[in-house]
Coordinates of C-alpha atoms in Angstrom, one line a residue:
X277 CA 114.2 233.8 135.7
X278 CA 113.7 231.0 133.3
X279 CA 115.2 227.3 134.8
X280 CA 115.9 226.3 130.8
X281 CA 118.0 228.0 128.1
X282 CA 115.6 226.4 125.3
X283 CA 113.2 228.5 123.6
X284 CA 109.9 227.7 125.4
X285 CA 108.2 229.0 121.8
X286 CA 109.8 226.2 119.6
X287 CA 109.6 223.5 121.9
X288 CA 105.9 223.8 122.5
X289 CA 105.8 223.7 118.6
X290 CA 107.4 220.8 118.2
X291 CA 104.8 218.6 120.3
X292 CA 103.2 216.2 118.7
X293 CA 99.5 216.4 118.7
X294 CA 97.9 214.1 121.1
X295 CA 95.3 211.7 119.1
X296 CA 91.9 212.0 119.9
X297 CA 90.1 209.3 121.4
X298 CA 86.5 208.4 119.6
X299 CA 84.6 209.5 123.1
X300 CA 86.3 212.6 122.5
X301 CA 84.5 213.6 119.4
X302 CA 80.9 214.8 118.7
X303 CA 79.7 212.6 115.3
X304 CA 78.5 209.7 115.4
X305 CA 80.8 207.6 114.4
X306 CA 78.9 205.2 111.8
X307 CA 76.7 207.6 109.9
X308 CA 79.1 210.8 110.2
X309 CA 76.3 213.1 110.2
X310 CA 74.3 212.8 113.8
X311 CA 76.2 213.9 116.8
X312 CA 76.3 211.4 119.4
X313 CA 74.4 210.2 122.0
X314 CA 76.2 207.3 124.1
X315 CA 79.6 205.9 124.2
X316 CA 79.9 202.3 123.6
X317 CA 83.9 200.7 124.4
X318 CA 85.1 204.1 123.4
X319 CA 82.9 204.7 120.2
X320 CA 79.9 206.9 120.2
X321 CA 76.9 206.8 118.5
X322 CA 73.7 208.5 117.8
X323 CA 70.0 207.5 118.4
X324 CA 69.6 206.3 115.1
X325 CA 72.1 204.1 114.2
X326 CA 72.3 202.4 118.1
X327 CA 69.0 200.3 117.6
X328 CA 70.6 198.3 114.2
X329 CA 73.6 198.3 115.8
X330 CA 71.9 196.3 119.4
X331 CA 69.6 194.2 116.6
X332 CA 72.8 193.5 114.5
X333 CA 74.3 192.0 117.6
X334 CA 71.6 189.9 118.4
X335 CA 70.4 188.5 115.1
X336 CA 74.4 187.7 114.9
X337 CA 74.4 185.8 117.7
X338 CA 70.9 184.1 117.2
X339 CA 70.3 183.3 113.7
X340 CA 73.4 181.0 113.7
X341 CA 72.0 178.6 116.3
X342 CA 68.2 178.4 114.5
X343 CA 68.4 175.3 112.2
X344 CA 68.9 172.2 113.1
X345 CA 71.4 171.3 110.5
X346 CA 73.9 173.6 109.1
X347 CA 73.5 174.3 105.3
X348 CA 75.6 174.7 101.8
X349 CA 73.9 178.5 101.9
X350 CA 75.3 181.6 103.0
X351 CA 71.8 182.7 103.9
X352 CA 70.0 179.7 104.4
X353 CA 66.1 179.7 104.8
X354 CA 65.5 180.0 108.8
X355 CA 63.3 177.5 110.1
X356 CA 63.7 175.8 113.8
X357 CA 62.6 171.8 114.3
X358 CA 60.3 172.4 117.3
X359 CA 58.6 176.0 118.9
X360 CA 60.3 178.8 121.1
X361 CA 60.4 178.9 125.2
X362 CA 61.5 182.5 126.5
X363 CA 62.7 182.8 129.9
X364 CA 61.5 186.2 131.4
X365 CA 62.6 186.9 135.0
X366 CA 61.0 190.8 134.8
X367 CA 64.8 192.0 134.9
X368 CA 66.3 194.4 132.1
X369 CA 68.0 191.2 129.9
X370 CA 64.7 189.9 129.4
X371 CA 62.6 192.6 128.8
X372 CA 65.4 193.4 126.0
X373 CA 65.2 189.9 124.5
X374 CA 61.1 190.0 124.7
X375 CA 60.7 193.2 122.5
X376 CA 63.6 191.9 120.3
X377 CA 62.2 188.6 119.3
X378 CA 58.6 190.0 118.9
X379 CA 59.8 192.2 116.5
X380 CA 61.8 190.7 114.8
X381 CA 60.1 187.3 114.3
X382 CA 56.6 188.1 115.2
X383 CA 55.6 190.7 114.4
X384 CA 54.9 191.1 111.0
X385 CA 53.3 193.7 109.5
X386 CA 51.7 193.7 105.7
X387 CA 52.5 196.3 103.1
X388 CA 50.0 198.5 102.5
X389 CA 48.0 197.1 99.6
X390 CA 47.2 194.5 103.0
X391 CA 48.9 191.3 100.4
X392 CA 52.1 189.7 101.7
X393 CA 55.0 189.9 99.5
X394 CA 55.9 187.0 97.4
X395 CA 52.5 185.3 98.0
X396 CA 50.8 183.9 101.0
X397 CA 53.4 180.5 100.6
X398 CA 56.2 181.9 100.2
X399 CA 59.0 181.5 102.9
X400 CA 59.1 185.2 103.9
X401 CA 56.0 184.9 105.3
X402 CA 56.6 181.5 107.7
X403 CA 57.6 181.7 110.8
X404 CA 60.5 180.6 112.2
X405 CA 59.2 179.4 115.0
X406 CA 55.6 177.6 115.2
X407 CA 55.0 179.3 118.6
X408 CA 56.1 180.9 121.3
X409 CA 55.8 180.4 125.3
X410 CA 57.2 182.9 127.9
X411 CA 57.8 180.8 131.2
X412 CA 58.6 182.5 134.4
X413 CA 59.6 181.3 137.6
X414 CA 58.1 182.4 140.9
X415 CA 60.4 182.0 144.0
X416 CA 58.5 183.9 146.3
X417 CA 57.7 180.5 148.5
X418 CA 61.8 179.7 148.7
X419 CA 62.2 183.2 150.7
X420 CA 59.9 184.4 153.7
X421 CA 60.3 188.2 152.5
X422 CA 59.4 188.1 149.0
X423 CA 55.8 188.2 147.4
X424 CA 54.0 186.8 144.6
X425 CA 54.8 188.7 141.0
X426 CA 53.2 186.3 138.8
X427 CA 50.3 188.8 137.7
X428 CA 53.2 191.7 137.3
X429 CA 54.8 189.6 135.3
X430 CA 51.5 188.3 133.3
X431 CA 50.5 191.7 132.4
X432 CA 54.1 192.7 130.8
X433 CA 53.8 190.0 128.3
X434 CA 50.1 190.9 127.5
X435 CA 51.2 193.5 125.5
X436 CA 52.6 190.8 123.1
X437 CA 49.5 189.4 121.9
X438 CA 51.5 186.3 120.0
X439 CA 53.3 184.9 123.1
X440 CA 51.6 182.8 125.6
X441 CA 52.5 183.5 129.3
X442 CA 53.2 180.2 131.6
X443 CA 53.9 180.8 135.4
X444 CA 56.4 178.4 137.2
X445 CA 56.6 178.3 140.6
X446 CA 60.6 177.5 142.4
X447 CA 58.4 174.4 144.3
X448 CA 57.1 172.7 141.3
X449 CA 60.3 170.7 141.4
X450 CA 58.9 168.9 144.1
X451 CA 55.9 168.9 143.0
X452 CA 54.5 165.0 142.0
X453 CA 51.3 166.5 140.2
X454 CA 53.5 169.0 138.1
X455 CA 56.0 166.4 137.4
X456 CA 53.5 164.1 135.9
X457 CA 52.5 166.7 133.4
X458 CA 56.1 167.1 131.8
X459 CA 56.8 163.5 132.4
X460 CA 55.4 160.4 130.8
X461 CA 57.5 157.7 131.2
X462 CA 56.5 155.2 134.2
X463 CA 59.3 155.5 136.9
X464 CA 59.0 155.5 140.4
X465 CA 57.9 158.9 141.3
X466 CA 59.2 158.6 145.3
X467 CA 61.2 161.4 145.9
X468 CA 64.8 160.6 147.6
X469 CA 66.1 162.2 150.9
X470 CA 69.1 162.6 152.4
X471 CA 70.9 164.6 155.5
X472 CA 73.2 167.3 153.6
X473 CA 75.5 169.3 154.6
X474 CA 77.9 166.4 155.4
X475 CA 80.6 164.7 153.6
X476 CA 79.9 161.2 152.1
X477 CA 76.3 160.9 150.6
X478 CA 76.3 157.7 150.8
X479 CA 73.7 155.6 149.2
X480 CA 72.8 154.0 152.7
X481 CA 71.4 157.4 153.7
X482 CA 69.1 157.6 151.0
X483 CA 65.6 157.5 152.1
X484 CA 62.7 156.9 150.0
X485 CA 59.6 158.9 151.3
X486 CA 56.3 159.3 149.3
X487 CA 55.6 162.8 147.4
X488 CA 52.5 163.4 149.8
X489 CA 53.8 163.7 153.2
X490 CA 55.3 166.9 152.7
X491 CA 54.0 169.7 150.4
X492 CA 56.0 170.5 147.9
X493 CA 56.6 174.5 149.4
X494 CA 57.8 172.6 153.1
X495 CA 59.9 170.2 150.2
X496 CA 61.6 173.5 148.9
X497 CA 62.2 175.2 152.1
X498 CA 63.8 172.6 153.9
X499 CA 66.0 171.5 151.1
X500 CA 67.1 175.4 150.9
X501 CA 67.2 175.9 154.8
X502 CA 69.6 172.8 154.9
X503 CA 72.3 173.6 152.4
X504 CA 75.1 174.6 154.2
X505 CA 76.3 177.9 152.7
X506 CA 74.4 181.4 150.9
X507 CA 76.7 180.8 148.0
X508 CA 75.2 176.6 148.1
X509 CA 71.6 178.7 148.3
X510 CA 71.8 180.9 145.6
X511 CA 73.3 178.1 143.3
X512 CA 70.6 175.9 144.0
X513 CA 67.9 178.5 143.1
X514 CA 69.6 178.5 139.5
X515 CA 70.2 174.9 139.3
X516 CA 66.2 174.7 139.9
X517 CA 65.1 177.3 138.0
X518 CA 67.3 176.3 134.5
X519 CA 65.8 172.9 135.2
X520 CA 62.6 173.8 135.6
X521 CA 62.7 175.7 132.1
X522 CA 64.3 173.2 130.1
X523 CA 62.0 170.0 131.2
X524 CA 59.0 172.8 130.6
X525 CA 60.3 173.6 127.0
X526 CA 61.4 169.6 126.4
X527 CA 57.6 169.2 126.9
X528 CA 56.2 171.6 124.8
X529 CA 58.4 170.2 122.1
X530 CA 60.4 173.3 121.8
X531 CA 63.4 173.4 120.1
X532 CA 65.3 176.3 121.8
X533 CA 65.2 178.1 125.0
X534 CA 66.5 181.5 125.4
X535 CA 67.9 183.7 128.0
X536 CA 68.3 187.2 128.3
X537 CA 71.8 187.1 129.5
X538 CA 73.3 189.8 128.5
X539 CA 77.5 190.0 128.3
X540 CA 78.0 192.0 131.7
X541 CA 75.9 189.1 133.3
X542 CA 77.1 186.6 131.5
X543 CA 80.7 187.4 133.0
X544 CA 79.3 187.5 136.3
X545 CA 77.9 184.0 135.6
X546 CA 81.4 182.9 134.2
X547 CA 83.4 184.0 136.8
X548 CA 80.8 182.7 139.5
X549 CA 80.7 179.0 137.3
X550 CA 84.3 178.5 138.0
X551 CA 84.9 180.1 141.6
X552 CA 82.2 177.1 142.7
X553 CA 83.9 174.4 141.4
X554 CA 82.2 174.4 137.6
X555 CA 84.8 175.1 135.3
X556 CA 84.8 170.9 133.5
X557 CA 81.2 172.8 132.2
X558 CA 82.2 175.7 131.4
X559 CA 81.5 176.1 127.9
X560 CA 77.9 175.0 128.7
X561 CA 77.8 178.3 130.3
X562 CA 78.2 179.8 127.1
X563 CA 76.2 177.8 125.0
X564 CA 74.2 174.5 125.8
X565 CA 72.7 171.8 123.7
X566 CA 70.4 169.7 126.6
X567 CA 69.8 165.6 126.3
X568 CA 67.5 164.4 129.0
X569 CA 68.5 161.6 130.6
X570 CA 65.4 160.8 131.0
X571 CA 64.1 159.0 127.6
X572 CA 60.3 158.6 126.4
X573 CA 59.2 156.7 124.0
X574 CA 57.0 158.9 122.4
X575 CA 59.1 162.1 122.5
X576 CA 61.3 163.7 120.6
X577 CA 64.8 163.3 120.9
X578 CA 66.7 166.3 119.6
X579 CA 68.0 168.7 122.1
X580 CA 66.9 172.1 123.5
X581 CA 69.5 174.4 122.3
X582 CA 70.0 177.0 125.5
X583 CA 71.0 180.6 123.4
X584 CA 72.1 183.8 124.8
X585 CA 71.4 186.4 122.3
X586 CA 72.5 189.4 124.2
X587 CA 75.8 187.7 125.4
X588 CA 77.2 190.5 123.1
X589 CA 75.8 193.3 124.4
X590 CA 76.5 195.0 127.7
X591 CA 74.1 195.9 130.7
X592 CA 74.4 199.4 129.6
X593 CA 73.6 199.4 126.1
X594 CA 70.3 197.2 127.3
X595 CA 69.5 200.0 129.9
X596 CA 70.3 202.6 126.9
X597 CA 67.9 200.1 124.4
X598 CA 65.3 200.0 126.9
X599 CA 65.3 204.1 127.4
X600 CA 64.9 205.0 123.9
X601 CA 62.5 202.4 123.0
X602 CA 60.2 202.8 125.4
X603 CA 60.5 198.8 127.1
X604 CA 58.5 198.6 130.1
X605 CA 60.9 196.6 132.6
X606 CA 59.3 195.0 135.5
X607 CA 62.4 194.8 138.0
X608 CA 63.5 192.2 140.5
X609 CA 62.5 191.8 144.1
X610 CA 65.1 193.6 146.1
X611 CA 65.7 191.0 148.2
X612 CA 66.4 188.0 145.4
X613 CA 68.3 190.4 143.4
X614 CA 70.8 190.8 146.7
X615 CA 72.4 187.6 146.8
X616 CA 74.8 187.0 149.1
X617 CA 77.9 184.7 149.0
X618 CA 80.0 184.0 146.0
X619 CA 77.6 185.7 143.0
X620 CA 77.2 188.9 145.0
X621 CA 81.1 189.6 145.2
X622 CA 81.6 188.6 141.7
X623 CA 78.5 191.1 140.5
X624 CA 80.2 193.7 142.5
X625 CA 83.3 193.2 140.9
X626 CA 82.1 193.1 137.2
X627 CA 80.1 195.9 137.5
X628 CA 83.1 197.8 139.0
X629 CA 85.5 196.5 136.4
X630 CA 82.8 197.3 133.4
X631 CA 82.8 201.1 134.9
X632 CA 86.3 201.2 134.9
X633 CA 87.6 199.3 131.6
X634 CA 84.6 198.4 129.4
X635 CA 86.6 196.5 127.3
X636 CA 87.7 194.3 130.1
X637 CA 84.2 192.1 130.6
X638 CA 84.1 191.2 127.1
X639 CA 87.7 189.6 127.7
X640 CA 86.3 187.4 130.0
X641 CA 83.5 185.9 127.9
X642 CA 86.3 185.2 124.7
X643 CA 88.6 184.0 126.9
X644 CA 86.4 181.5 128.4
X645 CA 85.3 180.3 125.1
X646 CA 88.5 179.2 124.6
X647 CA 88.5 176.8 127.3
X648 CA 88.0 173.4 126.6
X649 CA 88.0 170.3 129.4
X650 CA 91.1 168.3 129.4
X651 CA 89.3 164.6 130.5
X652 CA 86.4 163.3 129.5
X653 CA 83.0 163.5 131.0
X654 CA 81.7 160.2 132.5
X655 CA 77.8 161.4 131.9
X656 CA 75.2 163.6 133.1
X657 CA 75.1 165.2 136.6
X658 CA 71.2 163.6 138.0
X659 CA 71.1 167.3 140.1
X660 CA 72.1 169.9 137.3
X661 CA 72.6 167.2 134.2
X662 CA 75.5 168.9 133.0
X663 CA 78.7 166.4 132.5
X664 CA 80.7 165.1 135.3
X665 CA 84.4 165.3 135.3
X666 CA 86.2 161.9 134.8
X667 CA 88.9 160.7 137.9
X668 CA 87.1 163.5 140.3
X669 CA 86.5 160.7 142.7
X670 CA 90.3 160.4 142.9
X671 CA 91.0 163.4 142.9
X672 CA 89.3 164.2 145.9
X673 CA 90.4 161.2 147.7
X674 CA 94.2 162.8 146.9
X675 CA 92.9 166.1 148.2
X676 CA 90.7 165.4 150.8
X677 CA 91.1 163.9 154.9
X678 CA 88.8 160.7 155.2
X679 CA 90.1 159.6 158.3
X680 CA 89.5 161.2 161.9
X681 CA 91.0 161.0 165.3
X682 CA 87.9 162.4 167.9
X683 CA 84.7 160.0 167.2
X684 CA 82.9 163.4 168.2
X685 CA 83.4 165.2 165.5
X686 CA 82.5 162.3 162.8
X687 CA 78.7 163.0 163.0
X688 CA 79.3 166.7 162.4
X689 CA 81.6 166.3 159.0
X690 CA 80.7 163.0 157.7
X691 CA 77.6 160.6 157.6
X692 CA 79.1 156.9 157.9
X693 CA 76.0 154.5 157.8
X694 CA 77.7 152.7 161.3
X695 CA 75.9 152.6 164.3
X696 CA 75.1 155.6 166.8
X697 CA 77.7 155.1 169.4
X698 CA 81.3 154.7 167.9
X699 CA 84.5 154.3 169.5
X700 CA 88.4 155.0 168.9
X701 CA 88.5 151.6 167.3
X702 CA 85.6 151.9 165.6
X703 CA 86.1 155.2 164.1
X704 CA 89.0 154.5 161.8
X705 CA 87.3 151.5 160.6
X706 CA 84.4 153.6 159.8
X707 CA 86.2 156.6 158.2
X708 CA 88.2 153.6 156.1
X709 CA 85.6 152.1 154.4
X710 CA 84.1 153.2 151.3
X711 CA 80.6 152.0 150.5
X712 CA 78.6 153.6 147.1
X713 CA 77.8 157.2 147.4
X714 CA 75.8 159.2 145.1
X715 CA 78.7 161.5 144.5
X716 CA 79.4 158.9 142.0
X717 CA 76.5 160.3 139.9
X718 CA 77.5 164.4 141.3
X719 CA 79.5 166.8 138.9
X720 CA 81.9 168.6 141.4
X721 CA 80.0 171.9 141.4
X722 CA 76.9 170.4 143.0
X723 CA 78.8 168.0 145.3
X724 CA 80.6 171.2 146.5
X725 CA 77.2 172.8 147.0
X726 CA 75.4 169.9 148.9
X727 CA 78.8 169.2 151.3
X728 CA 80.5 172.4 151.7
X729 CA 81.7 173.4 155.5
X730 CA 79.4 176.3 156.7
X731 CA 77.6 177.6 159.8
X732 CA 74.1 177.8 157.9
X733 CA 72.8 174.4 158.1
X734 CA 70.3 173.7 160.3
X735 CA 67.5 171.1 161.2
X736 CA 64.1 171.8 159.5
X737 CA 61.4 169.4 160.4
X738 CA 58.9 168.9 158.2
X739 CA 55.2 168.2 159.3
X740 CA 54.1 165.2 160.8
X741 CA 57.8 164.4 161.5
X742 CA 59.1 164.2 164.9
X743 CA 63.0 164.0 164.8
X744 CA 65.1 161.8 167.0
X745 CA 69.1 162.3 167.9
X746 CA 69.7 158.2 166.6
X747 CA 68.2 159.7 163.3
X748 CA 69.2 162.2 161.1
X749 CA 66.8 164.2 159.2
X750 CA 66.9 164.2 155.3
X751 CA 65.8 167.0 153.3
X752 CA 63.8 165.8 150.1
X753 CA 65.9 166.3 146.5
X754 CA 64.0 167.3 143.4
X755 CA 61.9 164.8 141.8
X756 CA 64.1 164.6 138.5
X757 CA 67.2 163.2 141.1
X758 CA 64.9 160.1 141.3
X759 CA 64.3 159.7 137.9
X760 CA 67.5 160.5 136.8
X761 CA 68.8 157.7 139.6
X762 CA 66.3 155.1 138.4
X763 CA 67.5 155.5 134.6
X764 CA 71.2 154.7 135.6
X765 CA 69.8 151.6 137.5
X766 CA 68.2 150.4 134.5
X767 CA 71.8 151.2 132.1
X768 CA 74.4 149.8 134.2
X769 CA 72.5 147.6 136.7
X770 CA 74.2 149.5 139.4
X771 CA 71.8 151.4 141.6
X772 CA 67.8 150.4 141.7
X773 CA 64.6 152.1 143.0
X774 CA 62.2 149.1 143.5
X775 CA 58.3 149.3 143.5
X776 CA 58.0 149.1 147.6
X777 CA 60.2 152.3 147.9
X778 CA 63.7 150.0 148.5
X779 CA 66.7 151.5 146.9
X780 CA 69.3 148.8 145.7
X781 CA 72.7 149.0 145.3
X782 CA 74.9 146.4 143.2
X783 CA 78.7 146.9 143.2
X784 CA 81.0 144.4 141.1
X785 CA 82.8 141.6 143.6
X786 CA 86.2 140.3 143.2
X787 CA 86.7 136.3 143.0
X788 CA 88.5 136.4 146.4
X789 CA 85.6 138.6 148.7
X790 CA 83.1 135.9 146.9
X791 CA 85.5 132.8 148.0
X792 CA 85.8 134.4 151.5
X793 CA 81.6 134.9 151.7
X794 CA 80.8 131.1 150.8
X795 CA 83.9 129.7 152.3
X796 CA 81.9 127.8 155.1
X797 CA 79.8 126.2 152.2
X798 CA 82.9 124.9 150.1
X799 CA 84.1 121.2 150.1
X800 CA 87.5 120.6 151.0
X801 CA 89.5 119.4 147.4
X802 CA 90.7 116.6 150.0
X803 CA 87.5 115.2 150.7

């Protein structure tokens, strides 16, 4: 017996037809004619038309960003200022951006008659780019369970006769003989240490040590092994590396530097920015036009433009480009690719939310373009040099304790350049006082990374050096810190790296603290 007097033959009639979703159909939904293949954000296309459609999206992104100075054209004549650095890590967004570039700006191939068209000077047949270097950075030595992949990597990029393969090693950023190569200008080439891990960095704890006493792979180790936290680690690794590749393509003269990031990573990287304190440079994220602080004579001084053409296209229609086209891909060591901390949760949750609603990761990337700093930046960070935040200093005197009760726990939290053995009454003094730090010259991000509370930190002694409990021991900062430090002494007087490995530190004085220091030396107005 029926529960409803309707007529179950007109009702189901009168439904409405449910509309078909594109992923639900079996054309291809830009030619009409192939079936499909793979579904991209709901649309599906064949074989044929996904390759124009990935090279679409990444001439689109690219071509923009190639000349210097925007012109009058629609279509303007590409040609860069300087040559073209590649970054290639081996991973899938590389390997994409490798086979893209090559052919679309390298590899040209003559018509059959074997003459160019146009002529042999006409503009079709320039390149863009007057050459191109593929740099890759080893970090084998940062991480006792990794090997070399330099000559994995060297043979990849063999098959691309026109691009010339230069390794990088994570070390070389403490490396004086590497340093000299990129760097001409005649600065003190001491490298600076300090104890980190504690809040303060005071300029007082800055030690000047000369670049030979400690290789440059015992350098890297114990400046990894002392940051506090796996999410400090693995944000050090990029700082380094992105450094490393933009003073390599600085001194080749180059006039861009790109990534293979593609848009899933890029949200990963976005999301992982701002979680660790590094949302004032945010859009730097995106897209980055590098100044060294650092200024030659004889060098050039337009920037390296940092470009991302695959930040439109996700990490499966890479893996789908890669299939069809036949891309070798290296891969990642297993154990680098599994970072922990901060960047591992936030790739976990990407990827998830990518699997789920595809439509979501782009979201993040437009919405973060829209962000824009509310102050403005007070300079260049001398760890990452990306811009520091203006009023952080207060900020974090509002937010943070500088005061403590128990004298034991100041040498665990804080370095205060005081004496060994504190008391009660000496403690609050201590914790008072304010001398100059070098978080002066620190965006937040890195200051965060160098300071941060964790249970990681430990004491790595370097060869040759025995440690002492009145002494703390510093771990050694990348050369470019010193250089960087030595070009703000020079601009504002303020903090100087002398020739006998003294570091000086002037700070502006009132009229009343100079009265009070020469009091004993004045003349009464009696007498």
């Amino acid at each position: 017996m029926s529960s409803s007097c309707g007529n179950p033959t007109a009702e189901q009639d009168e439904l409405m037809p449910r509309r078909l979703r594109f992923d639900r159909g079996k054309d291809c939904i830009k030619c009409k004619v192939n079936p499909g293949k793979i579904v991209i954000r709901h649309a599906i296309y064949c074989k044929e038309c996904f390759t124009p459609l990935v090279t679409l999206k990444f001439r689109r992104t690219l071509e923009p960003w190639i000349n210097a100075h925007a012109g009058t054209s629609k279509r303007p004549k590409l040609k860069a200022s300087g040559s073209l650095v590649l970054a290639f890590s081996g991973g899938l967004g590389s390997s994409v951006l490798l086979e893209m570039v090559h052919k679309t700006y390298f590899a040209h191939e003559l018509p059959m008659d074997g003459k160019p068209r146009g002529g042999t000077n006409h503009p079709r047949t320039a390149n863009v780019w007057t050459s191109c270097v593929v740099c890759y950075v080893e970090v084998c030595n940062g991480f006792s369970e990794s090997h070399d992949r330099t000559e994995e990597m060297r043979n990849a990029v063999a098959s691309y006769p026109k691009f010339d393969f230069v390794p990088l090693r994570l070390e070389y950023a403490f490396d004086e003989s590497w340093w000299r190569t990129i760097n001409t200008i005649g600065h003190d080439r001491s490298q600076l240490a300090i104890e980190l891990g504690k809040d303060g960095l005071y300029t007082e704890a800055l030690r000047l040590t000369p670049s030979h006493d400690v290789s440059p792979v015992d350098a890297l180790r114990a400046y990894l092994k002392s940051l506090p936290t796996q999410t400090a680690v693995s944000n050090a690794v990029r700082v380094l590396v992105r450094l490393l590749l933009l003073y390599t393509a600085r001194s080749r003269e180059a006039s861009h530097l790109l990534l293979g990031t593609s848009l899933t990573t890029l949200s990963i990287s976005l999301i992982s920015c701002i979680s660790q304190g590094g949302g004032h440079s945010i859009l730097e994220e995106l897209q980055e036009e590098w100044h060294s602080s650092i200024i030659t004579k004889d060098e050039k001084k337009d920037a390296v433009r940092v470009v991302r053409p695959l930040r439109d296209v996700t990490m499966k229609e890479c893996s789908i480009f890669v299939w069809w086209n036949s891309i070798h891909v290296v891969g990642r060591d297993r154990q680098i690719r599994a970072i922990a901390g901060i960047p591992g949760l936030t790739k976990d949750f990407i990827i998830g939310l990518e699997r789920d609603y595809p439509s979501t990761v782009s979201t993040i990337v437009r919405t973060c373009a829209k962000l824009e700093p509310k102050s403005a930046s007070l300079g260049l960070c001398i760890l990452c040099q990306r811009p520091i935040q203006e009023g952080l200093n207060d900020w974090k005197s509002r937010i943070s304790i500088r005061s403590f009760s128990d004298a034991r726990v100041v040498p665990d939290l804080v370095y205060l350049p005081t004496p060994a053995t504190l008391n009660s009454t000496d403690v609050a003094t201590a914790s008072n006082e304010h001398p100059s730090s070098i978080a002066t010259y620190l965006c937040y991000s890195c200051c965060t990374m160098l300071t941060s509370r964790g249970n990681r930190a430990s004491k790595h002694t370097p060869p040759g050096v025995t440690p002492t409990d009145q002494s703390p021991l510093p771990s050694t900062l990348p050369l470019w810190v010193s250089a960087n430090l030595a070009q703000l002494g020079g601009q504002d007087n303020s903090l100087i790296i002398s020739r006998k490995g003294e570091l000086w530190v002037r700070a502006p004085q009132d009229e009343a603290n100079q009265r009070e220091k020469i009091a004993d030396f004045l003349l009464d107005s009696a007498t």
